[in-house]
PDB file of C-alpha atoms in Angstrom:
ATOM      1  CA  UNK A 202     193.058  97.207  38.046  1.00 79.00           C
ATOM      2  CA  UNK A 203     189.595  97.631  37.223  1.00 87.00           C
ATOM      3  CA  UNK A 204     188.297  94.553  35.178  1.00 89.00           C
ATOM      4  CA  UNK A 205     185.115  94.206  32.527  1.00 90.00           C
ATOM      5  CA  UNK A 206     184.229  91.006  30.930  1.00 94.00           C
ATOM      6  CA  UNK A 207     182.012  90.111  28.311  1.00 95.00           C
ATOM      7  CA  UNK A 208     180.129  86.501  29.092  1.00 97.00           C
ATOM      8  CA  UNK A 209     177.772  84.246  27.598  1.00 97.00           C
ATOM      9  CA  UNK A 210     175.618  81.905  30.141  1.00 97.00           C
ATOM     10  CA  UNK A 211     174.512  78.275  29.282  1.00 97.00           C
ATOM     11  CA  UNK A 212     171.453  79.715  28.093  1.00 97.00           C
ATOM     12  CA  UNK A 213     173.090  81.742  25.468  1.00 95.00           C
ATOM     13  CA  UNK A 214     172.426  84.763  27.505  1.00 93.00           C
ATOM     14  CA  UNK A 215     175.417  87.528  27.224  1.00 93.00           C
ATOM     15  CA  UNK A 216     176.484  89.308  29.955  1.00 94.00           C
ATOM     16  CA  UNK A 217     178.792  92.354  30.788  1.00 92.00           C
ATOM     17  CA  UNK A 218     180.643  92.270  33.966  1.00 92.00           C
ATOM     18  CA  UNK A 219     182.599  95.140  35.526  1.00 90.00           C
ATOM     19  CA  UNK A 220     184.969  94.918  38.908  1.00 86.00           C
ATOM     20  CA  UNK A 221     184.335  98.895  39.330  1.00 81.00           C
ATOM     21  CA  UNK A 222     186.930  98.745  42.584  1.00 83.00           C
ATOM     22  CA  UNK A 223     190.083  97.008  40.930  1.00 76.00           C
ATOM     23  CA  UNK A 224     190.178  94.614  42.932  1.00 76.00           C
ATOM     24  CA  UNK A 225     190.832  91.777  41.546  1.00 79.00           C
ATOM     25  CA  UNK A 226     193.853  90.752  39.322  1.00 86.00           C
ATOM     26  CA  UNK A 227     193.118  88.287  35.888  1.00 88.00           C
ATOM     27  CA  UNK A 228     194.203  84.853  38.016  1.00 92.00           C
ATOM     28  CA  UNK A 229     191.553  85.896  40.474  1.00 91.00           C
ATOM     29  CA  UNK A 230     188.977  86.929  38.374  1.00 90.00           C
ATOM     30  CA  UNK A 231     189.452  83.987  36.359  1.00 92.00           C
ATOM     31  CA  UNK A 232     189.132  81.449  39.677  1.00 95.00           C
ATOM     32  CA  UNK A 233     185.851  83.982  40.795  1.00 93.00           C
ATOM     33  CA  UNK A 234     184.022  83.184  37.428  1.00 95.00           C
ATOM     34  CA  UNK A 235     184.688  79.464  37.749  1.00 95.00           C
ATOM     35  CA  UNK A 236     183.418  79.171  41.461  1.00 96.00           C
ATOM     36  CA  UNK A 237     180.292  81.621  40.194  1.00 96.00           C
ATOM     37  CA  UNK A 238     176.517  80.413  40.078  1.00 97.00           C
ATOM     38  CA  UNK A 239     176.557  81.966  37.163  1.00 97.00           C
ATOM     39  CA  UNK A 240     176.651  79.458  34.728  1.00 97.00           C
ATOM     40  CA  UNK A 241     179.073  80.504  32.234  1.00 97.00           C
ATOM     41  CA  UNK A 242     179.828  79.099  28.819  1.00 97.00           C
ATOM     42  CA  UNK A 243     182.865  81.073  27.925  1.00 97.00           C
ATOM     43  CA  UNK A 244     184.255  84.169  29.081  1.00 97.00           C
ATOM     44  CA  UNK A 245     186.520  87.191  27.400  1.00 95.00           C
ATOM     45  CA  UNK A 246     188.746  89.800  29.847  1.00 92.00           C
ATOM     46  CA  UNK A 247     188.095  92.880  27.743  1.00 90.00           C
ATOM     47  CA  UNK A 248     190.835  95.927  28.269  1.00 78.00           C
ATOM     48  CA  UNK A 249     189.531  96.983  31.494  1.00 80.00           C
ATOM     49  CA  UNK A 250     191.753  99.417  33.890  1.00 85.00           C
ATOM     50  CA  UNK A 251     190.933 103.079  33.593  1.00 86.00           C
ATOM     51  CA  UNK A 252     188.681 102.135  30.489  1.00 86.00           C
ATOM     52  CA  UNK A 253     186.586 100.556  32.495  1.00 88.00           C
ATOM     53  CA  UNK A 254     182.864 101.708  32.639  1.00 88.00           C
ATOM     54  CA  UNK A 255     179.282 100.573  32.583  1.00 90.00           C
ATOM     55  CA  UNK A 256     176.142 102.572  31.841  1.00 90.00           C
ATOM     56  CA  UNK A 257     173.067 100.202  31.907  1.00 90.00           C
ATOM     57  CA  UNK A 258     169.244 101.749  30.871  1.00 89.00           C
ATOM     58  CA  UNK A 259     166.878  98.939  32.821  1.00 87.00           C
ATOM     59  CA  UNK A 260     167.766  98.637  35.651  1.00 91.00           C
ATOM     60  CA  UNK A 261     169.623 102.367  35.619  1.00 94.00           C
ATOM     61  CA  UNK A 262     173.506 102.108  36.933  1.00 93.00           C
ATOM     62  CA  UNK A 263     175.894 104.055  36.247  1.00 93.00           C
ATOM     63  CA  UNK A 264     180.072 102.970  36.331  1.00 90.00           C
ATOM     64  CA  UNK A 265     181.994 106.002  35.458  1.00 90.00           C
ATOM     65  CA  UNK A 266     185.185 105.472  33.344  1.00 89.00           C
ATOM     66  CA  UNK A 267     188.149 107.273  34.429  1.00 90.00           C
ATOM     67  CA  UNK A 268     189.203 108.442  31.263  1.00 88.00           C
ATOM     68  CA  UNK A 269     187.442 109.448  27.916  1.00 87.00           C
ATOM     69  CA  UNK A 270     186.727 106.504  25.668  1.00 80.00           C
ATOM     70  CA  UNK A 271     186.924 106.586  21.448  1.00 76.00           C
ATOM     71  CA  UNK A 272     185.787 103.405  21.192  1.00 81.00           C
ATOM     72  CA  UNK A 273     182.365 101.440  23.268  1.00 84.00           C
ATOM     73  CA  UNK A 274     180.667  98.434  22.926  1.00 86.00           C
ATOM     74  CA  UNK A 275     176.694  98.306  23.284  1.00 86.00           C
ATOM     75  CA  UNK A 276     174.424  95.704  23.524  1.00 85.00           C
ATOM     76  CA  UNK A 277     170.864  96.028  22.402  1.00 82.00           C
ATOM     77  CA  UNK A 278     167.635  93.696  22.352  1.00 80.00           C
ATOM     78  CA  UNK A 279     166.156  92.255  19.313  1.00 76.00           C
TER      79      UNK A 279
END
């Protein structure tokens, strides 16, 4: 399935990470963040599958969901 997690960094930086291709299942994704550079404090596996979707402003990207979706989370500067 398609996987999406929401991170913070050891510099208190929060980050959203999608696996668009479904390619990985939870054990792996769990053993990819740990052997990451990126640094990570804690991690949370958000719903992901079908669900999953990503639409960032700067840089622009685009991650279509597969189905419609009641319910996002956004993340905006201070």
């Amino acid at each position: 399935s398609r996987r999406t997690v929401m991170a913070q960094d050891r510099q208190g930086r929060v980050l959203f990470l999608v696996a668009p291709l479904g390619s990985f299942t939870l054990y792996q994704l769990g053993q990819w963040l740990v052997a990451s550079d990126l640094e990570l404090d804690i991690a949370l596996n958000l719903d992901g599958g079908t669900s999953t979707g990503l639409l960032l402003a700067d840089p622009p990207l685009h991650i279509a969901s597969f189905d419609l979706l009641p319910v996002v989370i956004t993340a905006m500067s201070r």
